[in-house]
mmCIF file of C-alpha atoms and ligand atoms in Angstrom:
data_model
loop_
_atom_site.group_PDB
_atom_site.id
_atom_site.type_symbol
_atom_site.label_atom_id
_atom_site.label_comp_id
_atom_site.label_asym_id
_atom_site.label_seq_id
_atom_site.Cartn_x
_atom_site.Cartn_y
_atom_site.Cartn_z
ATOM 1 C CA MET A 217 -75.550 -2.127 170.955
ATOM 2 C CA LYS A 218 -72.529 -1.236 168.822
ATOM 3 C CA ALA A 219 -70.213 -2.067 171.732
ATOM 4 C CA ILE A 220 -71.674 -5.568 172.076
ATOM 5 C CA ILE A 221 -71.386 -6.178 168.341
ATOM 6 C CA GLU A 222 -67.765 -5.021 168.375
ATOM 7 C CA GLN A 223 -66.928 -7.224 171.355
ATOM 8 C CA LEU A 224 -68.572 -10.311 169.881
ATOM 9 C CA THR A 225 -67.100 -9.966 166.394
ATOM 10 C CA GLN A 226 -63.568 -9.475 167.709
ATOM 11 C CA ALA A 227 -63.670 -12.720 169.707
ATOM 12 C CA PHE A 228 -61.941 -15.888 168.523
ATOM 13 C CA GLY A 229 -64.272 -18.760 167.696
ATOM 14 C CA PRO A 230 -63.617 -21.097 164.785
ATOM 15 C CA SER A 231 -65.992 -24.100 164.673
ATOM 16 C CA GLY A 232 -65.276 -26.431 167.583
ATOM 17 C CA TYR A 233 -63.390 -23.764 169.550
ATOM 18 C CA GLU A 234 -66.165 -21.306 170.433
ATOM 19 C CA ARG A 235 -65.381 -21.047 174.147
ATOM 20 C CA GLU A 236 -64.164 -17.437 174.087
ATOM 21 C CA VAL A 237 -67.446 -16.406 172.444
ATOM 22 C CA THR A 238 -69.735 -18.382 174.735
ATOM 23 C CA ASP A 239 -67.853 -17.086 177.814
ATOM 24 C CA LEU A 240 -68.419 -13.547 176.603
ATOM 25 C CA ILE A 241 -72.136 -14.152 175.981
ATOM 26 C CA ARG A 242 -72.531 -15.791 179.386
ATOM 27 C CA GLU A 243 -71.311 -12.567 181.018
ATOM 28 C CA LEU A 244 -73.589 -10.424 178.847
ATOM 29 C CA VAL A 245 -76.799 -12.346 179.611
ATOM 30 C CA LYS A 246 -76.287 -13.814 183.071
ATOM 31 C CA ASP A 247 -78.299 -11.142 184.898
ATOM 32 C CA HIS A 248 -81.178 -11.377 182.421
ATOM 33 C CA VAL A 249 -82.002 -15.104 182.363
ATOM 34 C CA ASP A 250 -83.265 -17.735 184.812
ATOM 35 C CA GLU A 251 -80.868 -20.542 183.878
ATOM 36 C CA LEU A 252 -77.631 -20.908 181.978
ATOM 37 C CA ARG A 253 -76.009 -24.171 180.991
ATOM 38 C CA THR A 254 -73.572 -25.633 178.508
ATOM 39 C CA ASP A 255 -74.025 -29.005 176.823
ATOM 40 C CA VAL A 256 -71.549 -31.581 175.534
ATOM 41 C CA LEU A 257 -71.043 -29.888 172.150
ATOM 42 C CA GLY A 258 -70.416 -26.555 173.843
ATOM 43 C CA ASN A 259 -73.780 -24.947 173.096
ATOM 44 C CA LEU A 260 -74.610 -22.246 175.633
ATOM 45 C CA ILE A 261 -78.290 -22.508 176.566
ATOM 46 C CA ALA A 262 -79.862 -19.459 178.211
ATOM 47 C CA ILE A 263 -83.352 -20.053 179.557
ATOM 48 C CA LYS A 264 -85.988 -17.490 180.472
ATOM 49 C CA HIS A 265 -89.178 -18.911 181.922
ATOM 50 C CA GLY A 266 -92.593 -17.924 180.594
ATOM 51 C CA SER A 267 -96.088 -18.336 181.987
ATOM 52 C CA SER A 268 -97.436 -21.828 182.748
ATOM 53 C CA ASP A 269 -99.612 -21.976 179.625
ATOM 54 C CA GLY A 270 -96.805 -20.776 177.352
ATOM 55 C CA LYS A 271 -94.930 -22.796 174.719
ATOM 56 C CA LYS A 272 -91.242 -23.704 174.397
ATOM 57 C CA ILE A 273 -89.496 -21.548 171.838
ATOM 58 C CA MET A 274 -85.946 -22.381 170.837
ATOM 59 C CA PHE A 275 -83.915 -19.547 169.324
ATOM 60 C CA ALA A 276 -80.563 -20.431 167.785
ATOM 61 C CA ALA A 277 -77.669 -18.168 166.863
ATOM 62 C CA HIS A 278 -74.312 -19.730 166.079
ATOM 63 C CA THR A 279 -71.162 -18.714 167.868
ATOM 64 C CA ASP A 280 -68.653 -20.294 165.500
ATOM 65 C CA GLU A 281 -66.998 -18.616 162.531
ATOM 66 C CA ILE A 282 -65.256 -19.941 159.427
ATOM 67 C CA GLY A 283 -61.504 -20.429 159.623
ATOM 68 C CA ILE A 284 -58.625 -22.752 158.832
ATOM 69 C CA VAL A 285 -56.774 -25.691 160.364
ATOM 70 C CA VAL A 286 -53.023 -26.193 159.980
ATOM 71 C CA THR A 287 -52.309 -29.400 158.062
ATOM 72 C CA TYR A 288 -48.565 -29.200 157.334
ATOM 73 C CA ILE A 289 -45.482 -27.120 158.098
ATOM 74 C CA ASP A 290 -42.557 -27.130 155.657
ATOM 75 C CA GLU A 291 -38.819 -26.856 156.389
ATOM 76 C CA ASP A 292 -38.874 -23.082 155.768
ATOM 77 C CA GLY A 293 -41.650 -22.550 158.312
ATOM 78 C CA PHE A 294 -44.546 -22.004 155.904
ATOM 79 C CA LEU A 295 -47.908 -23.515 156.868
ATOM 80 C CA ARG A 296 -50.408 -25.315 154.674
ATOM 81 C CA PHE A 297 -54.034 -25.436 155.730
ATOM 82 C CA SER A 298 -57.495 -26.835 155.179
ATOM 83 C CA PRO A 299 -60.675 -24.730 155.366
ATOM 84 C CA ILE A 300 -63.139 -24.863 158.272
ATOM 85 C CA GLY A 301 -66.548 -24.091 156.782
ATOM 86 C CA GLY A 302 -67.300 -22.337 153.492
ATOM 87 C CA VAL A 303 -64.142 -20.361 152.838
ATOM 88 C CA GLY A 304 -64.181 -18.289 149.619
ATOM 89 C CA ILE A 305 -60.840 -18.426 147.876
ATOM 90 C CA THR A 306 -61.095 -14.896 146.478
ATOM 91 C CA THR A 307 -61.191 -13.507 150.021
ATOM 92 C CA LEU A 308 -57.907 -15.045 151.118
ATOM 93 C CA VAL A 309 -54.786 -13.752 149.356
ATOM 94 C CA GLY A 310 -53.163 -11.004 151.442
ATOM 95 C CA ASN A 311 -55.485 -11.544 154.354
ATOM 96 C CA ARG A 312 -54.395 -12.442 157.836
ATOM 97 C CA VAL A 313 -54.954 -15.440 160.050
ATOM 98 C CA ARG A 314 -54.996 -15.281 163.835
ATOM 99 C CA PHE A 315 -54.483 -18.275 166.118
ATOM 100 C CA ALA A 316 -55.769 -18.729 169.669
ATOM 101 C CA ASN A 317 -52.437 -17.719 171.219
ATOM 102 C CA GLY A 318 -52.370 -14.476 169.220
ATOM 103 C CA THR A 319 -49.958 -15.639 166.524
ATOM 104 C CA MET A 320 -50.673 -13.834 163.264
ATOM 105 C CA GLY A 321 -49.989 -15.025 159.742
ATOM 106 C CA VAL A 322 -50.326 -13.769 156.178
ATOM 107 C CA ILE A 323 -52.034 -15.887 153.549
ATOM 108 C CA TYR A 324 -50.423 -15.760 150.142
ATOM 109 C CA GLN A 325 -50.263 -17.702 146.912
ATOM 110 C CA GLU A 326 -47.400 -19.728 145.474
ATOM 111 C CA GLY A 327 -45.353 -17.586 143.101
ATOM 112 C CA LYS A 328 -46.225 -19.310 139.828
ATOM 113 C CA THR A 329 -49.970 -19.470 140.358
ATOM 114 C CA GLU A 330 -52.240 -17.668 137.896
ATOM 115 C CA TRP A 331 -55.156 -15.949 139.586
ATOM 116 C CA LYS A 332 -57.734 -17.961 137.679
ATOM 117 C CA GLU A 333 -56.027 -21.247 138.618
ATOM 118 C CA LEU A 334 -56.046 -20.434 142.298
ATOM 119 C CA THR A 335 -57.039 -23.309 144.559
ATOM 120 C CA LEU A 336 -56.636 -23.705 148.311
ATOM 121 C CA ASP A 337 -53.649 -26.016 147.944
ATOM 122 C CA LYS A 338 -51.767 -23.241 146.114
ATOM 123 C CA LEU A 339 -51.971 -21.044 149.214
ATOM 124 C CA TYR A 340 -49.750 -20.974 152.272
ATOM 125 C CA ILE A 341 -49.574 -19.051 155.568
ATOM 126 C CA ASP A 342 -46.453 -17.115 156.589
ATOM 127 C CA ILE A 343 -46.235 -16.579 160.365
ATOM 128 C CA GLY A 344 -42.824 -14.958 160.180
ATOM 129 C CA ALA A 345 -40.925 -18.099 161.115
ATOM 130 C CA ALA A 346 -37.619 -18.861 159.353
ATOM 131 C CA THR A 347 -37.646 -22.595 160.005
ATOM 132 C CA LYS A 348 -40.022 -25.427 160.780
ATOM 133 C CA GLU A 349 -38.735 -25.493 164.375
ATOM 134 C CA GLU A 350 -39.427 -21.804 164.822
ATOM 135 C CA ALA A 351 -42.927 -22.223 163.370
ATOM 136 C CA LEU A 352 -43.646 -25.088 165.745
ATOM 137 C CA GLU A 353 -42.929 -22.811 168.689
ATOM 138 C CA LYS A 354 -45.939 -20.735 167.645
ATOM 139 C CA VAL A 355 -48.427 -23.184 166.108
ATOM 140 C CA SER A 356 -48.924 -26.919 165.868
ATOM 141 C CA ILE A 357 -50.414 -29.309 163.351
ATOM 142 C CA GLY A 358 -54.171 -29.381 163.832
ATOM 143 C CA GLU A 359 -54.357 -25.883 165.255
ATOM 144 C CA PHE A 360 -57.378 -23.771 164.258
ATOM 145 C CA GLY A 361 -57.164 -20.161 163.124
ATOM 146 C CA ILE A 362 -59.587 -17.410 162.084
ATOM 147 C CA PHE A 363 -59.464 -14.648 159.487
ATOM 148 C CA HIS A 364 -58.335 -11.576 161.353
ATOM 149 C CA ARG A 365 -59.816 -8.146 160.657
ATOM 150 C CA GLU A 366 -60.664 -5.270 162.975
ATOM 151 C CA PHE A 367 -64.184 -3.945 163.507
ATOM 152 C CA ALA A 368 -65.155 -0.709 161.732
ATOM 153 C CA ASP A 369 -68.010 1.627 162.647
ATOM 154 C CA LEU A 370 -69.291 3.296 159.466
ATOM 155 C CA GLY A 371 -72.212 5.029 161.174
ATOM 156 C CA ASN A 372 -75.484 3.262 160.436
ATOM 157 C CA ARG A 373 -73.519 0.389 158.985
ATOM 158 C CA LEU A 374 -70.940 -1.775 160.688
ATOM 159 C CA VAL A 375 -68.213 -3.944 159.190
ATOM 160 C CA ALA A 376 -66.424 -6.842 160.864
ATOM 161 C CA LYS A 377 -65.287 -10.397 160.470
ATOM 162 C CA SER A 378 -67.744 -13.019 161.770
ATOM 163 C CA MET A 379 -70.887 -10.883 161.615
ATOM 164 C CA ASP A 380 -71.928 -14.383 160.503
ATOM 165 C CA ASP A 381 -73.184 -15.084 163.070
ATOM 166 C CA ARG A 382 -72.117 -12.929 165.983
ATOM 167 C CA ILE A 383 -74.730 -10.434 164.784
ATOM 168 C CA GLY A 384 -77.362 -13.135 165.399
ATOM 169 C CA CYS A 385 -75.841 -13.668 168.856
ATOM 170 C CA ALA A 386 -75.962 -9.898 169.487
ATOM 171 C CA VAL A 387 -79.654 -9.797 168.480
ATOM 172 C CA LEU A 388 -80.467 -12.566 170.972
ATOM 173 C CA VAL A 389 -78.388 -10.956 173.730
ATOM 174 C CA GLU A 390 -80.106 -7.612 173.199
ATOM 175 C CA ALA A 391 -83.565 -9.244 173.114
ATOM 176 C CA LEU A 392 -82.868 -11.111 176.370
ATOM 177 C CA ARG A 393 -81.878 -7.840 177.994
ATOM 178 C CA ARG A 394 -85.097 -6.186 176.833
ATOM 179 C CA ILE A 395 -87.628 -8.926 177.595
ATOM 180 C CA GLU A 396 -88.944 -8.653 181.151
ATOM 181 C CA LYS A 397 -91.407 -11.508 181.491
ATOM 182 C CA PRO A 398 -91.973 -13.576 178.356
ATOM 183 C CA LYS A 399 -95.261 -15.349 177.691
ATOM 184 C CA HIS A 400 -93.382 -18.382 176.370
ATOM 185 C CA THR A 401 -90.343 -20.100 177.808
ATOM 186 C CA LEU A 402 -87.349 -19.011 175.766
ATOM 187 C CA TYR A 403 -84.431 -21.332 175.139
ATOM 188 C CA CYS A 404 -81.825 -19.082 173.583
ATOM 189 C CA VAL A 405 -79.160 -21.402 172.277
ATOM 190 C CA PHE A 406 -75.803 -19.986 171.262
ATOM 191 C CA THR A 407 -74.878 -22.894 169.054
ATOM 192 C CA THR A 408 -71.556 -24.382 168.013
ATOM 193 C CA GLN A 409 -70.282 -25.856 164.747
ATOM 194 C CA GLU A 410 -72.926 -24.389 162.447
ATOM 195 C CA GLU A 411 -70.428 -23.633 159.695
ATOM 196 C CA VAL A 412 -69.423 -27.292 159.403
ATOM 197 C CA GLY A 413 -72.979 -28.683 159.225
ATOM 198 C CA LEU A 414 -75.413 -27.308 161.838
ATOM 199 C CA ARG A 415 -74.019 -29.707 164.429
ATOM 200 C CA GLY A 416 -74.556 -27.923 167.749
ATOM 201 C CA ALA A 417 -78.147 -26.997 166.895
ATOM 202 C CA ARG A 418 -78.929 -30.648 166.156
ATOM 203 C CA THR A 419 -78.079 -31.971 169.601
ATOM 204 C CA ALA A 420 -79.463 -28.904 171.393
ATOM 205 C CA ALA A 421 -82.826 -29.228 169.644
ATOM 206 C CA PHE A 422 -82.970 -32.934 170.425
ATOM 207 C CA GLY A 423 -82.370 -32.234 174.100
ATOM 208 C CA LEU A 424 -84.805 -29.329 174.359
ATOM 209 C CA ASP A 425 -87.572 -30.711 172.124
ATOM 210 C CA PRO A 426 -89.101 -27.243 171.498
ATOM 211 C CA ASP A 427 -92.593 -26.409 170.198
ATOM 212 C CA LEU A 428 -91.178 -23.793 167.834
ATOM 213 C CA GLY A 429 -87.699 -23.278 166.393
ATOM 214 C CA ILE A 430 -86.284 -19.984 165.162
ATOM 215 C CA ALA A 431 -82.769 -19.474 163.827
ATOM 216 C CA LEU A 432 -81.168 -16.031 163.739
ATOM 217 C CA ASP A 433 -78.516 -15.820 161.083
ATOM 218 C CA VAL A 434 -77.206 -13.665 158.291
ATOM 219 C CA THR A 435 -78.482 -13.777 154.726
ATOM 220 C CA LEU A 436 -77.118 -12.464 151.438
ATOM 221 C CA THR A 437 -78.326 -9.309 149.712
ATOM 222 C CA GLY A 438 -78.958 -8.361 146.095
ATOM 223 C CA ASP A 439 -78.132 -4.679 146.432
ATOM 224 C CA THR A 440 -74.489 -4.412 145.349
ATOM 225 C CA PRO A 441 -73.120 -3.685 141.827
ATOM 226 C CA GLU A 442 -74.147 -6.393 139.340
ATOM 227 C CA ALA A 443 -75.384 -8.602 142.182
ATOM 228 C CA ARG A 444 -77.350 -11.744 141.527
ATOM 229 C CA HIS A 445 -81.098 -10.961 141.556
ATOM 230 C CA MET A 446 -82.258 -11.183 145.156
ATOM 231 C CA ALA A 447 -84.977 -9.089 146.777
ATOM 232 C CA VAL A 448 -83.097 -8.428 150.008
ATOM 233 C CA SER A 449 -81.357 -5.115 150.672
ATOM 234 C CA LEU A 450 -79.399 -3.612 153.513
ATOM 235 C CA GLY A 451 -81.509 -1.144 155.476
ATOM 236 C CA LYS A 452 -84.922 -2.513 154.475
ATOM 237 C CA GLY A 453 -85.575 -4.433 157.682
ATOM 238 C CA ALA A 454 -85.528 -7.924 159.139
ATOM 239 C CA ALA A 455 -85.540 -10.641 156.481
ATOM 240 C CA ILE A 456 -88.148 -13.365 156.983
ATOM 241 C CA LYS A 457 -86.991 -16.556 155.370
ATOM 242 C CA VAL A 458 -89.179 -18.388 152.897
ATOM 243 C CA LYS A 459 -86.604 -21.036 152.036
ATOM 244 C CA ASP A 460 -82.931 -21.884 151.680
ATOM 245 C CA SER A 461 -81.074 -25.142 150.991
ATOM 246 C CA SER A 462 -81.683 -26.455 154.498
ATOM 247 C CA LEU A 463 -85.258 -25.407 155.218
ATOM 248 C CA ILE A 464 -88.630 -24.505 153.811
ATOM 249 C CA ALA A 465 -89.955 -22.303 156.591
ATOM 250 C CA HIS A 466 -93.162 -23.673 158.086
ATOM 251 C CA PRO A 467 -95.894 -21.587 156.380
ATOM 252 C CA ARG A 468 -97.651 -20.758 159.641
ATOM 253 C CA VAL A 469 -94.391 -19.729 161.295
ATOM 254 C CA LYS A 470 -93.449 -17.571 158.327
ATOM 255 C CA ASP A 471 -96.909 -15.972 158.321
ATOM 256 C CA LEU A 472 -96.727 -15.378 162.073
ATOM 257 C CA LEU A 473 -93.442 -13.503 161.674
ATOM 258 C CA VAL A 474 -94.983 -11.376 158.919
ATOM 259 C CA ASP A 475 -98.073 -10.679 161.072
ATOM 260 C CA LEU A 476 -95.904 -9.651 164.033
ATOM 261 C CA CYS A 477 -93.970 -7.228 161.824
ATOM 262 C CA GLU A 478 -97.177 -5.778 160.385
ATOM 263 C CA ALA A 479 -98.774 -5.397 163.836
ATOM 264 C CA GLY A 480 -95.665 -3.917 165.424
ATOM 265 C CA GLY A 481 -94.609 -1.631 162.597
ATOM 266 C CA ILE A 482 -91.345 -3.551 162.249
ATOM 267 C CA PRO A 483 -89.716 -3.153 158.809
ATOM 268 C CA TYR A 484 -89.300 -6.516 157.063
ATOM 269 C CA GLN A 485 -88.603 -8.122 153.705
ATOM 270 C CA MET A 486 -89.129 -11.644 152.396
ATOM 271 C CA GLU A 487 -86.043 -13.732 151.790
ATOM 272 C CA VAL A 488 -85.521 -16.546 149.307
ATOM 273 C CA LEU A 489 -81.935 -17.737 149.653
ATOM 274 C CA GLU A 490 -80.802 -19.898 146.750
ATOM 275 C CA ARG A 491 -77.812 -21.455 148.482
ATOM 276 C CA GLY A 492 -76.822 -22.011 152.093
ATOM 277 C CA GLY A 493 -78.666 -22.920 155.257
ATOM 278 C CA THR A 494 -79.044 -22.129 158.934
ATOM 279 C CA ASP A 495 -79.529 -23.934 162.231
ATOM 280 C CA ALA A 496 -83.268 -24.073 161.492
ATOM 281 C CA GLY A 497 -82.400 -26.751 158.932
ATOM 282 C CA ALA A 498 -81.313 -29.023 161.778
ATOM 283 C CA ILE A 499 -83.967 -27.940 164.274
ATOM 284 C CA HIS A 500 -87.007 -28.598 162.066
ATOM 285 C CA LEU A 501 -85.997 -32.234 161.492
ATOM 286 C CA THR A 502 -85.681 -33.021 165.199
ATOM 287 C CA LYS A 503 -87.615 -36.017 166.536
ATOM 288 C CA GLU A 504 -91.097 -35.880 164.943
ATOM 289 C CA GLY A 505 -90.432 -32.432 163.488
ATOM 290 C CA VAL A 506 -90.444 -28.900 164.867
ATOM 291 C CA PRO A 507 -92.291 -26.021 163.164
ATOM 292 C CA SER A 508 -89.434 -23.690 162.320
ATOM 293 C CA GLY A 509 -88.484 -20.465 160.638
ATOM 294 C CA THR A 510 -85.592 -18.064 160.378
ATOM 295 C CA ILE A 511 -85.170 -14.376 161.076
ATOM 296 C CA SER A 512 -82.274 -13.233 158.908
ATOM 297 C CA ILE A 513 -80.028 -10.226 159.228
ATOM 298 C CA PRO A 514 -79.248 -8.894 155.729
ATOM 299 C CA THR A 515 -75.454 -8.908 155.338
ATOM 300 C CA ARG A 516 -73.128 -7.956 152.512
ATOM 301 C CA TYR A 517 -69.896 -9.845 151.784
ATOM 302 C CA VAL A 518 -70.813 -12.929 153.817
ATOM 303 C CA HIS A 519 -67.868 -15.250 154.476
ATOM 304 C CA SER A 520 -65.348 -12.513 153.790
ATOM 305 C CA PRO A 521 -63.437 -10.809 156.634
ATOM 306 C CA SER A 522 -65.496 -7.639 156.028
ATOM 307 C CA GLU A 523 -69.145 -8.522 156.512
ATOM 308 C CA MET A 524 -71.455 -5.489 156.576
ATOM 309 C CA VAL A 525 -74.767 -5.008 158.380
ATOM 310 C CA ASP A 526 -77.172 -2.118 158.871
ATOM 311 C CA LEU A 527 -78.070 -1.132 162.441
ATOM 312 C CA GLY A 528 -81.707 -0.482 161.534
ATOM 313 C CA ASP A 529 -82.038 -4.053 160.275
ATOM 314 C CA VAL A 530 -80.410 -5.373 163.431
ATOM 315 C CA GLN A 531 -82.843 -3.373 165.554
ATOM 316 C CA ALA A 532 -85.793 -4.698 163.527
ATOM 317 C CA CYS A 533 -84.611 -8.270 164.203
ATOM 318 C CA VAL A 534 -84.409 -7.546 167.954
ATOM 319 C CA ASP A 535 -87.929 -6.081 167.860
ATOM 320 C CA LEU A 536 -89.225 -9.180 166.086
ATOM 321 C CA VAL A 537 -87.675 -11.559 168.644
ATOM 322 C CA VAL A 538 -89.187 -9.496 171.475
ATOM 323 C CA ALA A 539 -92.595 -9.565 169.760
ATOM 324 C CA LEU A 540 -92.396 -13.332 169.277
ATOM 325 C CA ALA A 541 -91.606 -13.910 172.962
ATOM 326 C CA GLY A 542 -95.004 -12.452 173.817
ATOM 327 C CA ALA A 543 -96.978 -13.574 170.768
ATOM 328 C CA ASP A 544 -100.260 -15.477 170.748
ATOM 329 C CA LEU A 545 -99.334 -18.863 169.309
ATOM 330 C CA ASP A 546 -102.782 -20.465 169.412
ATOM 331 C CA GLY A 547 -103.540 -21.929 166.012
ATOM 332 C CA VAL A 548 -99.931 -21.508 164.908
ATOM 333 C CA ILE A 549 -98.221 -24.444 166.590
HETATM 334 CO CO1 CO D 882 -71.807 -18.788 157.614
HETATM 335 ZN ZN1 ZN D 883 -74.203 -18.221 159.720
#
């Protein structure tokens, strides 16, 4: 599974430009699903049919990653930019940006800026161009870029950019490869534009009208030096969401996930996320409402170019998705 995670996290996919990622996923799952289609917003929908008395389960993992868009190029060839998604300013100075055509740039701060006064408009990107004309040969106004960083295999733990949420995509891909004949019909949606407001999941859920919605996404941890109190740690299993800013998990869905972990010996932990949301926030408000929950992959350093996950946790999340595909949902939804 490491190879798939490496492949997915190295792909280019800022919000709105996820095509490279969805093309990759299409290749990875095409022999393991009954139908594959793409909708107007670019969501890749992989369908695996269940038995006739089964329900419709929508799984969502987002393909997009945070990034930047070029807003201005000055006479000396330096770029100014605007963030795409929740970009943390402390992660930027000295880091690199990569554009779709492979152009690389260094983010740095204006010379006079004090660290504590740092704001995004005090930062620029240097793509090695000496003039505006030279810069325009490599990038254009309105071009999207991502934060470039290579994948690193630390053993049981892996580090990469865009683990948020390529790790969720990898969990779904791996589950689809493992599930032979699901009880329920699975709509695995590799969603677009999550980082800018859960946009792809909204239209996909409307179109699919599922009986149950499950997002797979990263969550924060409380296990690093002086971390904010949070009862989620790397290596302690799949995190079952209780709530975040976008969703209060449906109690019966949350309990079902816990029961499946207990019955299957899958390590899990309960997650209360104080800020942030996932695609389940959009799914559960679709039409007359969809009972929804989230399976979270504990991740350190979220929204930095070095997001860290634990392989045991990832495996637990795959096991939970597989268990859910065959679960008895009578009395739950
Ligand atoms: Co995110
Ligand atoms: Zn995410």
